[in-house]
Each structure stands twice: as structure tokens, then as C-alpha cells.
XYZ file of C-alpha atoms in Angstrom:
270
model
C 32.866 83.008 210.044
C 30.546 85.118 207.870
C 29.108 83.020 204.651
C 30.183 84.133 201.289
C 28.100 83.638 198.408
C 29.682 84.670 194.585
C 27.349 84.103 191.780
C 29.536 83.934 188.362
C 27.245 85.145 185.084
C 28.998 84.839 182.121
C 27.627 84.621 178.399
C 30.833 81.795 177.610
C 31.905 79.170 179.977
C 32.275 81.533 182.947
C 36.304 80.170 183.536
C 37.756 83.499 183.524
C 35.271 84.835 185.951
C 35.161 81.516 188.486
C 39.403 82.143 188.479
C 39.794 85.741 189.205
C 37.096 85.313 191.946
C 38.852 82.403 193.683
C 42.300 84.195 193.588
C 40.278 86.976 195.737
C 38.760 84.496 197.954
C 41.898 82.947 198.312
C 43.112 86.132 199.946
C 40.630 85.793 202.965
C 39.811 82.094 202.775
C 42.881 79.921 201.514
C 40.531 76.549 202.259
C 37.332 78.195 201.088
C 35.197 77.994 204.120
C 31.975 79.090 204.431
C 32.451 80.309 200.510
C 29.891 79.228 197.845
C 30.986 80.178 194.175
C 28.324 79.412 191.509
C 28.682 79.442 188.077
C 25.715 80.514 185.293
C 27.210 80.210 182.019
C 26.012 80.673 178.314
C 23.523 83.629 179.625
C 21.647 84.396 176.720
C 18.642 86.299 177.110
C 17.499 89.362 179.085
C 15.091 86.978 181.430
C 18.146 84.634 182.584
C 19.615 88.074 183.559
C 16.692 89.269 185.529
C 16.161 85.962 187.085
C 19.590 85.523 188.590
C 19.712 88.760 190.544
C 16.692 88.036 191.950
C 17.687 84.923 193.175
C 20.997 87.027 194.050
C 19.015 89.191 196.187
C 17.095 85.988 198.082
C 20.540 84.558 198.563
C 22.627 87.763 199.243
C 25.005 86.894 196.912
C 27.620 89.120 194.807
C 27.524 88.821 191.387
C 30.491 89.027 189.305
C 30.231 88.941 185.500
C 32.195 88.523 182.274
C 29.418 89.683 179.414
C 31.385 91.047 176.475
C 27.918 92.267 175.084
C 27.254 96.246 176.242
C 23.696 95.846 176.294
C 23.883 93.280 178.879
C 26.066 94.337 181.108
C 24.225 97.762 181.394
C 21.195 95.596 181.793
C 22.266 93.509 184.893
C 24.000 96.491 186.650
C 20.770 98.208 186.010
C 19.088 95.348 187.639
C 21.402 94.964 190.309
C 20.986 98.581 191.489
C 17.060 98.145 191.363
C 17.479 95.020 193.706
C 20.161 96.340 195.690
C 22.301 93.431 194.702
C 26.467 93.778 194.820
C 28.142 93.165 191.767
C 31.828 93.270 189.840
C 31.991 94.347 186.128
C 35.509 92.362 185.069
C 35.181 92.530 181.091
C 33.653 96.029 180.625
C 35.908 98.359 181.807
C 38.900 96.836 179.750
C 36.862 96.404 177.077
C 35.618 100.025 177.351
C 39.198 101.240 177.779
C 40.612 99.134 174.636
C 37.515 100.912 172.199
C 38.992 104.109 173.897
C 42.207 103.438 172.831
C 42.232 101.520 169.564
C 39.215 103.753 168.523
C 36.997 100.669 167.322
C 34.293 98.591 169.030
C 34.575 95.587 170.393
C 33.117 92.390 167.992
C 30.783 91.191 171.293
C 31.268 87.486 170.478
C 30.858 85.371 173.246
C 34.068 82.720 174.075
C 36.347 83.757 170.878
C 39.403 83.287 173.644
C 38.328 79.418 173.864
C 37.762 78.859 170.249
C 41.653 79.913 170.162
C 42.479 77.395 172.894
C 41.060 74.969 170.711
C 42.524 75.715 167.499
C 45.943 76.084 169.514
C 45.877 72.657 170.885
C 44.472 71.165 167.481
C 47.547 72.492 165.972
C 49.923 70.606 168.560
C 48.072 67.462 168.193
C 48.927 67.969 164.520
C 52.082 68.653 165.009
C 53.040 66.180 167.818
C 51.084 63.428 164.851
C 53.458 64.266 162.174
C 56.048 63.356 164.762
C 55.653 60.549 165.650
C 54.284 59.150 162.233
C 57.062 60.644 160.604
C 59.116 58.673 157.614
C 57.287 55.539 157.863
C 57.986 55.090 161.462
C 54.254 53.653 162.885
C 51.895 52.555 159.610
C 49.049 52.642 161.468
C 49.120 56.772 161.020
C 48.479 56.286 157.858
C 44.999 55.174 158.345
C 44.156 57.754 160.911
C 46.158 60.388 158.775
C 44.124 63.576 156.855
C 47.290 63.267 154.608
C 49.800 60.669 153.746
C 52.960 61.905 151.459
C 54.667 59.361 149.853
C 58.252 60.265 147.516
C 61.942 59.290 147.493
C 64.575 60.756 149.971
C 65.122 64.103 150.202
C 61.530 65.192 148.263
C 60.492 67.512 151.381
C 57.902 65.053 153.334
C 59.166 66.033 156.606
C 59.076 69.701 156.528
C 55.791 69.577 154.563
C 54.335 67.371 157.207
C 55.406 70.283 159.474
C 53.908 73.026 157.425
C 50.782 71.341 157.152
C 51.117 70.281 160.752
C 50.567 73.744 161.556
C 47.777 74.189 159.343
C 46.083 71.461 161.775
C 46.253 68.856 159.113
C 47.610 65.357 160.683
C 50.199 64.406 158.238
C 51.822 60.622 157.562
C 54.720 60.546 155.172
C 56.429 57.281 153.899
C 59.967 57.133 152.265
C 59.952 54.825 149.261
C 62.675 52.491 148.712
C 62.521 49.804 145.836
C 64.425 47.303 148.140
C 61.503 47.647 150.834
C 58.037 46.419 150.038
C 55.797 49.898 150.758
C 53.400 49.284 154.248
C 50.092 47.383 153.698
C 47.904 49.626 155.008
C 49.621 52.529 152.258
C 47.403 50.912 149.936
C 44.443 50.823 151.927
C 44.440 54.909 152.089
C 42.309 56.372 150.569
C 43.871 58.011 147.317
C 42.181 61.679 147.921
C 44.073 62.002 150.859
C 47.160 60.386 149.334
C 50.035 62.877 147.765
C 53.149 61.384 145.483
C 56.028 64.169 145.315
C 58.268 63.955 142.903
C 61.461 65.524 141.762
C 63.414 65.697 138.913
C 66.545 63.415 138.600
C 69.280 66.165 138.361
C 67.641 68.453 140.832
C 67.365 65.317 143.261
C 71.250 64.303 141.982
C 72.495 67.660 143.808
C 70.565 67.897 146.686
C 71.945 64.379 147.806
C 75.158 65.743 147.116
C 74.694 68.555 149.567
C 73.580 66.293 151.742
C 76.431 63.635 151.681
C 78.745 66.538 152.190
C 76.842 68.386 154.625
C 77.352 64.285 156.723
C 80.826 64.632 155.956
C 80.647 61.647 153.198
C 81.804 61.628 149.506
C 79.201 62.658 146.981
C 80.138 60.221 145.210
C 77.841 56.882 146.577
C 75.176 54.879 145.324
C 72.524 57.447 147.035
C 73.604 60.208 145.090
C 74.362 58.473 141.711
C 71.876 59.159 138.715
C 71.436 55.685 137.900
C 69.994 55.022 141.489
C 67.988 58.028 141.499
C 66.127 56.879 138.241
C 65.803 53.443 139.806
C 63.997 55.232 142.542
C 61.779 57.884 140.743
C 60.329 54.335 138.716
C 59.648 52.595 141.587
C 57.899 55.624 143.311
C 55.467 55.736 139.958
C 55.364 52.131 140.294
C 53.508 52.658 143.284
C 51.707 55.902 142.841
C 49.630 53.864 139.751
C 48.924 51.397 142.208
C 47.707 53.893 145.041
C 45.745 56.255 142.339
C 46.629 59.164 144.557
C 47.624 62.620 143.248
C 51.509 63.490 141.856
C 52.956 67.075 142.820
C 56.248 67.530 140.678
C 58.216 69.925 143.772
C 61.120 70.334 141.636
C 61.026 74.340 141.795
C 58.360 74.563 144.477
C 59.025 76.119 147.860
C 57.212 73.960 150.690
C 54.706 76.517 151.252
C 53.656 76.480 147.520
C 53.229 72.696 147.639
C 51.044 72.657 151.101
C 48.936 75.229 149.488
C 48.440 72.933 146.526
C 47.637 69.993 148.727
C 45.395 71.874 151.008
C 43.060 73.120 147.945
C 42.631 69.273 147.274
C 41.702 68.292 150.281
C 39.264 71.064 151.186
C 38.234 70.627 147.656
C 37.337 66.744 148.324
C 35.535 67.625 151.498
């Protein structure tokens, strides 16, 4: 069996490059024999370009590149024709054919599809965090939290934790109860990071109702009485002077308006 020798030049990581060439190979060589794929990443200089068709040529290898930069991909093809080296362009014609089309040049910047991946799975480790550290469930979030929410029932701190969630903040929220001693390590948060939301007693009053009915209960329990809610909204500033963390009044704010608020703080205490 003839040897096959694939040299992958990228100016990222190479993946993209290493993959498309072992779905050819795969074609011809399911196992891989006799079939040497090597990968030169992060190619950033004309030299490294020069370098590894030469070596190509030594080694009659193929080259196969994925350099979003013009300049170098003219470059290596220029140097592969000089050494007589075979080689596979698999970025510049679709990036060619995309300027054609969307009449605009391509930005050139080297791995943007990976900084995505990142930022993708950052966001569902946010989101999968606010989960399971959701209404008090695990206290030990709090402490490895980038916010903690604190509030009566029915103040938001779920779908906020979502919101921010997918603003790749990892969000704790804790319901407060005046029956139920708040967590220890609550207090040990710190109190930049810490957000009280309050509500205003009638406001509160008729979104419990909703909710009662919405369960199929009558409106009219303890939850959804004024006298409770009161009881409540003291014990949650009870513990907010205690904490020393930040009050947003979401009375007539939409979730988004009271992430946004929250987010300026943070990035502001960075």
C-alpha cells in the first residue's frame, strides 16, 4: 500500500482542516494505514510557511490549509508551486466566494469560530448553574456564584437567574422566608455580588393572587394576604442590612431592565 503523508497548516488550531482531511482518507483507508496526518497550527509568520513546504517537499507530503489571511495563502501556494509541492486551499475559495457575494472583505482573524464555541458553552455552564442552584436548593452556589439574588416569592429570581444565565453570569438566588433562618454561607458573600429585589406590597398582593388561581387555590390564603406580605418585605430588609448588598425595587421593571441594572454593577465592581 502506497504511504500517504497530509501536512495540516492552519493559522488557528488546525481542527477543521485535520477533520475534512480524515473524512477523505476515510474514503480510501477506513483504518488509516500507511496514512500520516500532521498538524502545524498557529502559523504565524512568512518563515514557518516557507519552512513547512520544504520539509513538504523532503517528505512528499500534501499540504492542506485553512489560512483565513489572503496574503498567506497566496504565499504558500506560491511556494508550493516553486517546490512542486501538492496542496488543498479549503478556506479561500469560500471565503473568496462569500466577499463576492456579500460585497465586503473578510475580517482575517484567526479562530473567531472557537472563540464562539467557547462563549457558547460558557453560556450553558451558566445556565445549567442557575439550575441547579436555583431557589436555595444547594448553598454552596452561593459561594462559587458571580451573583446571588435574594427577595420574597414571586420577586422574579428565577427568570432573572435565567436572563443573566445567558449573559454567562452564574447566578444563585435564595427565597426568603421569616420562618427559615437564611443559609450561612448567604452571609459570607460578598455584598458586591449580592442583589436584594424588592416589590411593593400591593403589586406583590396581586401577583400571588394570580398565582393561587393560576394553582387552582383561593386567593384568599395566608401567602397572598397583605399582612403576610409586609411580614415578609421586613424580614427581607432585615437581612439585606445585615448582608450590605445592593436593593433593586422591580416593582415596574421588566426582567431585562433589572439584569441590565445588575450587570452595570458588577462590571462596574470589576
Amino acid at each position: 500500500m502506497k504511504n500517504l503523508k497530509i501536512f495540516v497548516v492552519s493559522d488557528s488550531v488546525g481542527e477543521t482542516g485535520e477533520q475534512v482531511v480524515k473524512a477523505a482518507v476515510s474514503q480510501f483507508r477506513p483504518d488509516f494505514d500507511n496514512t500520516i496526518i500532521r498538524r502545524f497550527p498557529h502559523i504565524e509568520n512568512n518563515d514557518h510557511i516557507e519552512k513547512i513546504v520544504e520539509i513538504a517537499k523532503v517528505q512528499d507530503a500534501i499540504i492542506v490549509f485553512t489560512l483565513v489571511e489572503e496574503k498567506k495563502r497566496r504565499l504558500l501556494i506560491d511556494y508550493c508551486h516553486q517546490q512542486n509541492v501538492s496542496y488543498i486551499d479549503l478556506l479561500g475559495p469560500i471565503i473568496e466566494l462569500f466577499e463576492e457575494k456579500l460585497e465586503q472583505k473578510a475580517l482575517e482573524e484567526a479562530g473567531i469560530v472557537h472563540k464562539l464555541d467557547e462563549d457558547y458553552f460558557k453560556k450553558i455552564e451558566a445556565v445549567e448553574f442557575a439550575v441547579k442552584y436555583d431557589d436555595g436548593r444547594d448553598p454552596r452556589g452561593l459561594l462559587l456564584a458571580d451573583v446571588v439574588l435574594i427577595g420574597v416569592s414571586r420577586t422574579s429570581k428565577t427568570p432573572l437567574s435565567q436572563y443573566l444565565a445567558h449573559k454567562r453570569y452564574k447566578v444563585a438566588n435564595v427565597p426568603l422566608v421569616p420562618e427559615i433562618n437564611p443559609p450561612e454561607e448567604l452571609f459570607l458573600v460578598n455584598p458586591k455580588k449580592c442583589f436584594g429585589l424588592v416589590i411593593s406590597p400591593e403589586k406583590l398582593n396581586i401577583i400571588r393572587k394570580e398565582r393561587l388561581i393560576a394553582l387552582g387555590l383561593s386567593d384568599d390564603a395566608s401567602y397572598a394576604k397583605k399582612s403576610r406580605i409586609e411580614q415578609e418585605i421586613a424580614n427581607f430588609y432585615k437581612i439585606v442590612e445585615q448582608i450590605g448588598c445592593t436593593v433593586i425595587d422591580v416593582t415596574n421593571k421588566a426582567v431585562e431592565e433589572t439584569a441590565n441594572d445588575i450587570i452595570e454593577k458588577i462590571e462596574q465592581n470589576k
